[in-house]
Amino acid sequence: MSYNQNRPYRGGRRRNRDDWDNNRRDAVESPEQRLKSAILKFGEVDAVEELPGLVKQIHAESTVVLPSSISEAFRIGVTEQPYKIPYYVALLRSLYDPSDVEGPPGAPPLARQILEDFWKGFQAYLDKLSWRDTRLCIHFFAHLTVAGIISADSMFGLLQSFTAVLDEFGVSHGRAKQAALCAAEGLMIAGQVLKQTSSSKVTDIMTAIQTYNDTTMTSRWIVLPLVHLHSTESNFHNVDELLDSLFLALKALDDSDFTENNYTYPQSYASFPALDSAEHPQFDLPSVLVPPEVIELDGLTNDDGEDVQVQKQEWPEYYIRLFDDEISPSPKTPLGYATRSTIVDVVDIFEVNRKECARLLLELPKWTSPGVFKPRPGAPAAEDPTPGPNWQLESSIIEVILGSLLVLPESSHKSLYYFGLITELCKLSPPTVGPAVGKSIRKLYTNLAEGLDVDVARRFAEWFAVHMSNFGFQWVWKEWIPDLSLDLQHPRRTYMRRAIEFEIRLAYHERIHKTLPPEMQDPASLTISEQPPGPNFEYDEAGTSLHNDPLVLVSLMLIPYADHVHHDAAQSVLNLLRGRAKPDDVIAELETLKSSLETSDTEHVDSVVRSIVVQSLLHIGARSFSHLLNAIERYLPLLRHIASAGVSSTGGSGNAEAKTDILTAAATFWRQNGQLVGIVFDKLMQYQIVDPTDVITWTFANGGAVSDRNQHSSKYMSMYEWDLVKGALDKANGRVMIARRKVTALRKEDDETRARANARVGETMEVDADGKADELPISENPQLTAALKAFATLTREQKAALSCTLEGFVGALTNPDQRVQVQQVVSAAEWETRETWNSEQWSAWETWGWYRNFCRMYSPYLRNYSTTLYTISLSRFEGSSDPVEQLLHKTWNIAMGVE
Amino acid sequence: MAHIVVPLDQPSNYKDSQSKVDRQKHTDLLAKSTTLYIGNLSFYTTEEQIYEIFSKCASSEDGGGIKRIIMGLDRNTRTPCGFCFVEYYTHAEALASMRYVSGTKLDERIIRCDLDLGYKEGRQFGRGKSGGQVRDEHRQDYDPGRGGWGAQAQRLEMERRREVEERYADAQDGAGAVAGGGDDWKDNSGSGVTDSKKRARSPDDDGEGRMGQRVRIDEDIEAERM
């Protein structure tokens, strides 16, 4: 048999591929592309060596390449490779020097043309409020000021336009923060020259930043990654707020009259002689105004006339420190601030390619002053250690990445980006990055007992699991064995359980079980279940094996375990579903079942029937996510039937009690598996069997009681319940988002249609006496009407979901049954004795944490309804002297920005 | 943006060799795609493991989420054969997966994501001669995660395998074999109960061998493994 016969599609494939390849772009570079690429690659080998050649090339090519193209390359270089900015300044400075290539007579020097065009690009960034680009261009201008190319006065003017933002009435924190960074970083770089020009203007800029920063104090407590519930103290020694650090670094520079600058910000252009001011007058930056933020108002309101536009809230930005100042840069020092902000910028810019980002981060020492980072082990040893902080590169990078990941309320990119970036760093240099990662994990783990925020702890556990899943699940669990003696709900214990649960989700039970030491495998330690987290069909004998599992035993004591009296009934339903009976036939069978149960003294017959149906349905869908979807889709009419409590064809929202039963049955079926409960709830909402509010109400009322993950029956909130509530809130919010987009799109379409129609009318009709063409009557667009109606329904649902969550938290934290614990954990004295806390106290503490997280995370949504929500749930605590009520009140007010 | 490096969310040269759309259309469709082709999976990896990692790229608050996962199955044995499709509700989520998940490990294998034109009936089955993927037809290496697990299999692995084999024994083909994942929210009030809708399907789509380019890319990925 010939090769070709073996692979009959070979010819086809060949032809197919050629078609595609032929369309590829021609590989020959134009002079413009060649020059741009040379500018972007400048300095990769040795900037000093490359400089004369590149200057020559630019001059030579300037006869065929426009200055605007050269300046574009500069702009990309500056905004995408900020570590090279001083070299680009050196490059521009060199272009001022005489060359053999004559420009057109009368034209300004090439360097000046480039700078003028660069300014236009800067203006464009500013107009778009593209803050990072704007700020990095300011770095470039500031260095040019030091190099004497830009006038100090105009540089002051530029910086002042940014401090002016800080005085705007009602300025958002996000905008103020960015403006402050622009002004302060510009000043830090150019301070030496600027202070010589006017020390009072320097003071003005600093005062403006400090004054603004002082106004942010009250809002800080809610975003602290380490929290003391009993105090608004925000000075933890291992967390740094961004603007605080910025100001302290700036102040340190100012105190030394910016003499350290050359080391803090390398000045690769410092050796160039000053320009001859007669031949090359200094460039004056034109004055600018920072444009106001554009908020596109679509005028959509909900039924109650509340504006429902979602505006992302920005908060003071806290970064956790994991290492000492000798190991990694402190952001409160000038060099530390500069170094960290470069890392932050690189992490941000190269989000599109984490692999390249990791490589560039490890190459950073190439661009920093000698002695900033410790030389790599194995590098040729210098005779004398270079003076400088000699920080550890890898620890510094990991600290900044984890700090960015753990910023509250949300990191600027998805968590997974930071996870992936750390993985790439580890792959590039395992022996140096690995230890830094290990130390970071230990440090964060230590912080768990010091009040590490619940959502920070959650992200930490998530990162841990994903990270380990990329490196063979190798963690030295045995060093945490002593902590098994801590209370079951101690944050370190919950952390271990969560991390293990997340690992299992990414792998499988046996795989993770075998990575643990015997002390943790021991079922009595309640760290990992003995069995894989499988389904539990309540009406099946197979379920009895569970009784051997202590994790389950705990919950069995708490929930009434069905004794299989309905085994036969359940089998009949299950067999129908297995045999793919028609939904109507199943519904008919349910009637028979119901009457037989009624005759057998069964209580809550409806609930039992619902539970049997839902569990049987999940049973046939238990094999995989797809099986679940298939089962649900096949039996949608059945699910709708039971969700509406048998009153079919009503559609709409169903019966609250019935939906509670459905959720209870689902949570019971998957009670060993939090992931599956989340998935089932998500799809039940997606298929509109239950609404987000049903899920939220159910979770606050029953969550802890059904799950095996939770060791208590009381109505506290743990991560498990929070995840369910969050899933429901996000669903409700996401639906409003989709509905809004739909309305906007339809309106636009409508406007265009009308404009076209009017244009036609205008062409054919006479203009009447008022000089106004008769407009076509506005016809109702039925699609738009429907979309607006849907929007109204969904915003109502959104508001209900938010309200329900707030009520749930207020209910949990003021529940008389747990009042003592809830109050204890907000007291300073109790906090000091937390090592003796029991499970109830730790659970109460965690509940506070999720409440605080809810308020800050959903504040953009909550603010739209704040008055109503406050009136319903919190107004009764106004002026209360009770510490619990005060904290409920205060947390809300800070999140709403009214305190 | 990004002139210095090539973004990871750019479409690669992966394409469904059976697709009949031209290059321009292909590019346009990918620019809106919400579906990913996931390759180099272990045969033992479950949908729930896939769900776990890919849900970390979901943005429910923006109207997104995982719509459905379609496990690639051996045409003959109906067992997973090392690929799947993950479908989101939004394009941005698919791009995030390209940037953050592609090239990382799932179940201890480096997996590969590619933007895909979207699932069509029949594409859930392997196109290799023996029922699995083409890449496994001619593969020379011993790969424990992809069927290369011989008699020395440990009891544990055998158990996992048996579970996996049973799981899809009921898999169907033809219309309605794969669930839709639920549509966007619809107003049901007043309109009575509507029946579940079957998705529109292309009648002429029948799967055949996945093409040579694919094998080449997979080999590149193998080379990347540590």
GROMACS .gro file of C-alpha atoms in nm, chain A residues 1 5-9 12-13 16-17 19-21 23-24 40 72 76-77 79-81 83 132-133 349-357 359-360 410 413-417 419-420 423-424 426-427 430 458 462 466 469-473 502 504-508 510-511 514 580 620 622-627 629-630 633 636-637 640 648-652 675-676 678-679 682-683 685-688 691 726-727 730-731 733-735 737-738 741-742 786 789-791 793-794 861, chain B residues 1-9 13-19 21-23 26-27 46-71 89-90 93 96-108 110 127 129 134 138 154-157 160 166-172 176-199 208-213 215-216 224 226:
model
  228
    1MET     CA    1   0.000   0.000   0.000
    5GLN     CA    2  -0.323   0.559  -0.013
    6ASN     CA    3  -0.265   0.551   0.357
    7ARG     CA    4  -0.329   0.919   0.384
    8PRO     CA    5  -0.596   0.986   0.128
    9TYR     CA    6  -0.639   1.350   0.218
   12GLY     CA    7  -0.631   1.806  -0.045
   13ARG     CA    8  -0.447   1.928   0.254
   16ASN     CA    9  -0.566   2.384   0.100
   17ARG     CA   10  -0.263   2.506   0.283
   19ASP     CA   11  -0.416   2.870  -0.082
   20TRP     CA   12  -0.374   3.018   0.259
   21ASP     CA   13  -0.001   3.062   0.246
   23ASN     CA   14  -0.204   3.525   0.084
   24ARG     CA   15   0.070   3.593   0.331
   40LEU     CA   16   1.211   4.991   1.885
   72GLU     CA   17   0.570   5.735   1.611
   76ILE     CA   18   0.573   5.335   2.086
   77GLY     CA   19   0.917   5.289   2.235
   79THR     CA   20   0.489   5.392   2.603
   80GLU     CA   21   0.560   5.022   2.555
   81GLN     CA   22   0.919   5.001   2.680
   83TYR     CA   23   1.257   5.106   3.094
  132ARG     CA   24  -0.051   5.504   3.131
  133ASP     CA   25   0.055   5.631   2.788
  349ILE     CA   26   0.175   4.664   2.920
  350PHE     CA   27   0.259   4.306   2.836
  351GLU     CA   28  -0.065   4.156   2.959
  352VAL     CA   29  -0.121   4.049   2.598
  353ASN     CA   30   0.170   3.809   2.615
  354ARG     CA   31   0.258   3.668   2.956
  355LYS     CA   32   0.553   3.469   2.820
  356GLU     CA   33   0.726   3.777   2.678
  357CYS     CA   34   0.632   3.969   2.989
  359ARG     CA   35   1.120   3.732   2.991
  360LEU     CA   36   1.128   4.113   2.997
  410GLU     CA   37  -1.044   4.385   4.227
  413HIS     CA   38  -0.658   4.215   3.512
  414LYS     CA   39  -0.814   3.877   3.564
  415SER     CA   40  -0.647   3.675   3.839
  416LEU     CA   41  -0.551   3.410   3.592
  417TYR     CA   42  -0.315   3.652   3.415
  419PHE     CA   43  -0.117   3.321   3.795
  420GLY     CA   44   0.004   3.252   3.443
  423THR     CA   45   0.411   3.024   3.609
  424GLU     CA   46   0.606   3.159   3.311
  426CYS     CA   47   0.909   2.989   3.719
  427LYS     CA   48   0.953   2.809   3.390
  430PRO     CA   49   1.311   2.765   3.828
  458ARG     CA   50  -0.969   3.331   4.851
  462GLU     CA   51  -0.698   2.998   4.401
  466VAL     CA   52  -0.350   2.680   3.988
  469SER     CA   53  -0.135   2.230   3.915
  470ASN     CA   54   0.137   2.358   3.684
  471PHE     CA   55   0.417   2.215   3.893
  472GLY     CA   56   0.313   1.862   3.981
  473PHE     CA   57   0.126   1.959   4.299
  502PHE     CA   58  -0.937   2.390   4.445
  504ILE     CA   59  -0.894   1.860   4.345
  505ARG     CA   60  -1.117   2.053   4.106
  506LEU     CA   61  -0.821   2.102   3.873
  507ALA     CA   62  -0.707   1.741   3.908
  508TYR     CA   63  -0.886   1.458   4.088
  510GLU     CA   64  -0.667   1.060   4.444
  511ARG     CA   65  -0.403   1.276   4.281
  514LYS     CA   66  -0.147   1.128   4.773
  580ARG     CA   67  -3.597   0.907   2.812
  620ILE     CA   68  -2.888   1.102   3.500
  622ALA     CA   69  -2.417   1.339   3.696
  623ARG     CA   70  -2.166   1.191   3.454
  624SER     CA   71  -2.046   1.520   3.315
  625PHE     CA   72  -2.130   1.884   3.263
  626SER     CA   73  -2.267   1.798   2.917
  627HIS     CA   74  -2.482   1.523   3.060
  629LEU     CA   75  -2.705   2.018   3.025
  630ASN     CA   76  -2.864   1.744   2.818
  633GLU     CA   77  -3.270   2.060   2.828
  636LEU     CA   78  -3.718   2.168   3.078
  637PRO     CA   79  -4.099   2.131   3.072
  640ARG     CA   80  -4.084   2.432   3.478
  648SER     CA   81  -4.837   2.496   3.450
  649SER     CA   82  -4.846   2.747   3.167
  650THR     CA   83  -4.817   3.042   3.399
  651GLY     CA   84  -4.461   3.098   3.289
  652GLY     CA   85  -4.282   3.380   3.462
  675GLN     CA   86  -1.809   2.321   4.229
  676LEU     CA   87  -2.104   2.121   4.103
  678GLY     CA   88  -2.229   2.626   4.168
  679ILE     CA   89  -2.254   2.484   3.816
  682ASP     CA   90  -2.574   2.865   3.736
  683LYS     CA   91  -2.750   2.659   3.472
  685MET     CA   92  -3.062   3.034   3.645
  686GLN     CA   93  -2.951   3.026   3.282
  687TYR     CA   94  -3.249   2.812   3.184
  688GLN     CA   95  -3.469   3.039   3.394
  691ASP     CA   96  -3.400   3.348   3.946
  726LYS     CA   97  -2.168   3.605   4.388
  727GLY     CA   98  -2.271   3.375   4.103
  730ASP     CA   99  -2.315   3.844   3.864
  731LYS     CA  100  -2.589   3.671   3.669
  733ASN     CA  101  -2.593   4.220   3.676
  734GLY     CA  102  -2.479   4.051   3.356
  735ARG     CA  103  -2.837   4.028   3.230
  737MET     CA  104  -2.563   4.457   3.091
  738ILE     CA  105  -2.684   4.251   2.796
  741ARG     CA  106  -2.645   4.679   2.506
  742LYS     CA  107  -2.948   4.555   2.320
  786ALA     CA  108  -3.966   4.466   2.398
  789LYS     CA  109  -3.954   4.609   2.877
  790ALA     CA  110  -3.692   4.341   2.931
  791PHE     CA  111  -3.454   4.603   3.062
  793THR     CA  112  -3.779   4.362   3.430
  794LEU     CA  113  -3.411   4.285   3.463
  861TYR     CA  114  -2.432   4.870   4.147
  900MET     CA  115  -0.165   4.813   2.092
  901ALA     CA  116   0.131   4.597   2.154
  902HIS     CA  117   0.392   4.659   1.889
  903ILE     CA  118   0.676   4.508   2.081
  904VAL     CA  119   0.540   4.158   2.123
  905VAL     CA  120   0.286   3.944   1.945
  906PRO     CA  121  -0.032   3.915   2.153
  907LEU     CA  122  -0.119   3.559   2.248
  908ASP     CA  123  -0.482   3.603   2.150
  912ASN     CA  124  -0.284   2.891   1.166
  913TYR     CA  125  -0.526   2.643   1.320
  914LYS     CA  126  -0.840   2.589   1.117
  915ASP     CA  127  -1.106   2.331   1.077
  916SER     CA  128  -0.997   2.161   0.758
  917GLN     CA  129  -1.356   2.076   0.676
  918SER     CA  130  -1.470   2.432   0.696
  920VAL     CA  131  -1.552   2.938   0.437
  921ASP     CA  132  -1.295   3.152   0.261
  922ARG     CA  133  -1.007   3.324   0.431
  925HIS     CA  134  -1.281   3.292   0.837
  926THR     CA  135  -1.097   3.593   0.979
  945THR     CA  136  -1.306   1.555   3.272
  946GLU     CA  137  -1.537   1.834   3.166
  947GLU     CA  138  -1.545   1.955   3.524
  948GLN     CA  139  -1.168   2.002   3.527
  949ILE     CA  140  -1.199   2.192   3.201
  950TYR     CA  141  -1.485   2.395   3.345
  951GLU     CA  142  -1.278   2.484   3.650
  952ILE     CA  143  -0.988   2.637   3.464
  953PHE     CA  144  -1.189   2.800   3.186
  954SER     CA  145  -1.443   2.950   3.427
  955LYS     CA  146  -1.156   3.161   3.557
  956CYS     CA  147  -1.171   3.351   3.227
  957ALA     CA  148  -1.547   3.397   3.244
  958SER     CA  149  -1.703   3.738   3.305
  959SER     CA  150  -2.054   3.667   3.429
  960GLU     CA  151  -2.098   4.025   3.542
  961ASP     CA  152  -2.059   4.126   3.181
  962GLY     CA  153  -2.319   3.880   3.059
  963GLY     CA  154  -2.071   3.600   3.000
  964GLY     CA  155  -1.998   3.256   3.136
  965ILE     CA  156  -1.933   2.907   3.007
  966LYS     CA  157  -2.214   2.816   2.773
  967ARG     CA  158  -2.116   2.459   2.711
  968ILE     CA  159  -1.827   2.219   2.676
  969ILE     CA  160  -1.824   1.962   2.400
  970MET     CA  161  -1.591   1.673   2.467
  988TYR     CA  162  -2.121   3.362   2.582
  989THR     CA  163  -1.879   3.641   2.485
  992GLU     CA  164  -1.380   3.551   2.739
  995ALA     CA  165  -0.883   3.586   2.773
  996SER     CA  166  -0.846   3.208   2.757
  997MET     CA  167  -0.610   3.244   2.464
  998ARG     CA  168  -0.395   3.480   2.665
  999TYR     CA  169  -0.406   3.314   3.004
 1000VAL     CA  170  -0.488   2.944   2.963
 1001SER     CA  171  -0.333   2.838   2.635
 1002GLY     CA  172   0.011   2.697   2.705
 1003THR     CA  173  -0.053   2.624   3.073
 1004LYS     CA  174  -0.110   2.283   3.226
 1005LEU     CA  175  -0.439   2.112   3.286
 1006ASP     CA  176  -0.424   1.767   3.441
 1007GLU     CA  177  -0.046   1.800   3.414
 1009ILE     CA  178   0.026   2.167   2.849
 1026ARG     CA  179  -1.136   1.221   1.247
 1028LYS     CA  180  -0.873   0.641   1.088
 1033VAL     CA  181  -0.544   1.226   1.345
 1037HIS     CA  182   0.094   0.841   1.356
 1053GLN     CA  183  -0.204   0.095   3.784
 1054ARG     CA  184  -0.529  -0.002   3.945
 1055LEU     CA  185  -0.615   0.362   4.004
 1056GLU     CA  186  -0.567   0.458   3.643
 1059ARG     CA  187  -1.047   0.627   3.619
 1065GLU     CA  188  -1.886   0.443   3.095
 1066ARG     CA  189  -1.948   0.812   3.106
 1067TYR     CA  190  -2.017   0.867   2.740
 1068ALA     CA  191  -2.153   0.526   2.654
 1069ASP     CA  192  -2.486   0.695   2.599
 1070ALA     CA  193  -2.348   0.965   2.369
 1071GLN     CA  194  -2.567   1.021   2.067
 1075GLY     CA  195  -3.003   1.738   1.972
 1076ALA     CA  196  -2.710   1.525   2.081
 1077VAL     CA  197  -2.535   1.819   2.234
 1078ALA     CA  198  -2.702   2.062   2.467
 1079GLY     CA  199  -2.713   2.429   2.391
 1080GLY     CA  200  -2.614   2.562   2.732
 1081GLY     CA  201  -2.906   2.797   2.774
 1082ASP     CA  202  -2.979   3.115   2.586
 1083ASP     CA  203  -2.963   3.469   2.711
 1084TRP     CA  204  -3.238   3.576   2.943
 1085LYS     CA  205  -3.578   3.590   2.779
 1086ASP     CA  206  -3.893   3.741   2.904
 1087ASN     CA  207  -4.125   3.449   2.962
 1088SER     CA  208  -4.396   3.633   3.142
 1089GLY     CA  209  -4.731   3.624   2.973
 1090SER     CA  210  -4.608   3.437   2.672
 1091GLY     CA  211  -4.672   3.100   2.829
 1092VAL     CA  212  -4.423   2.821   2.834
 1093THR     CA  213  -4.210   2.802   2.527
 1094ASP     CA  214  -4.049   2.483   2.417
 1095SER     CA  215  -3.677   2.444   2.419
 1096LYS     CA  216  -3.538   2.549   2.087
 1097LYS     CA  217  -3.317   2.329   1.882
 1098ARG     CA  218  -3.019   2.509   1.745
 1107GLU     CA  219  -1.336   1.406   0.831
 1108GLY     CA  220  -0.967   1.401   0.905
 1109ARG     CA  221  -0.818   1.692   1.089
 1110MET     CA  222  -0.527   1.813   0.890
 1111GLY     CA  223  -0.153   1.806   0.891
 1112GLN     CA  224  -0.101   2.154   1.024
 1114VAL     CA  225  -0.012   1.768   1.399
 1115ARG     CA  226   0.273   2.005   1.345
 1123GLU     CA  227   0.768   2.309   2.490
 1125MET     CA  228   0.941   2.060   3.040
   0.00000   0.00000   0.00000
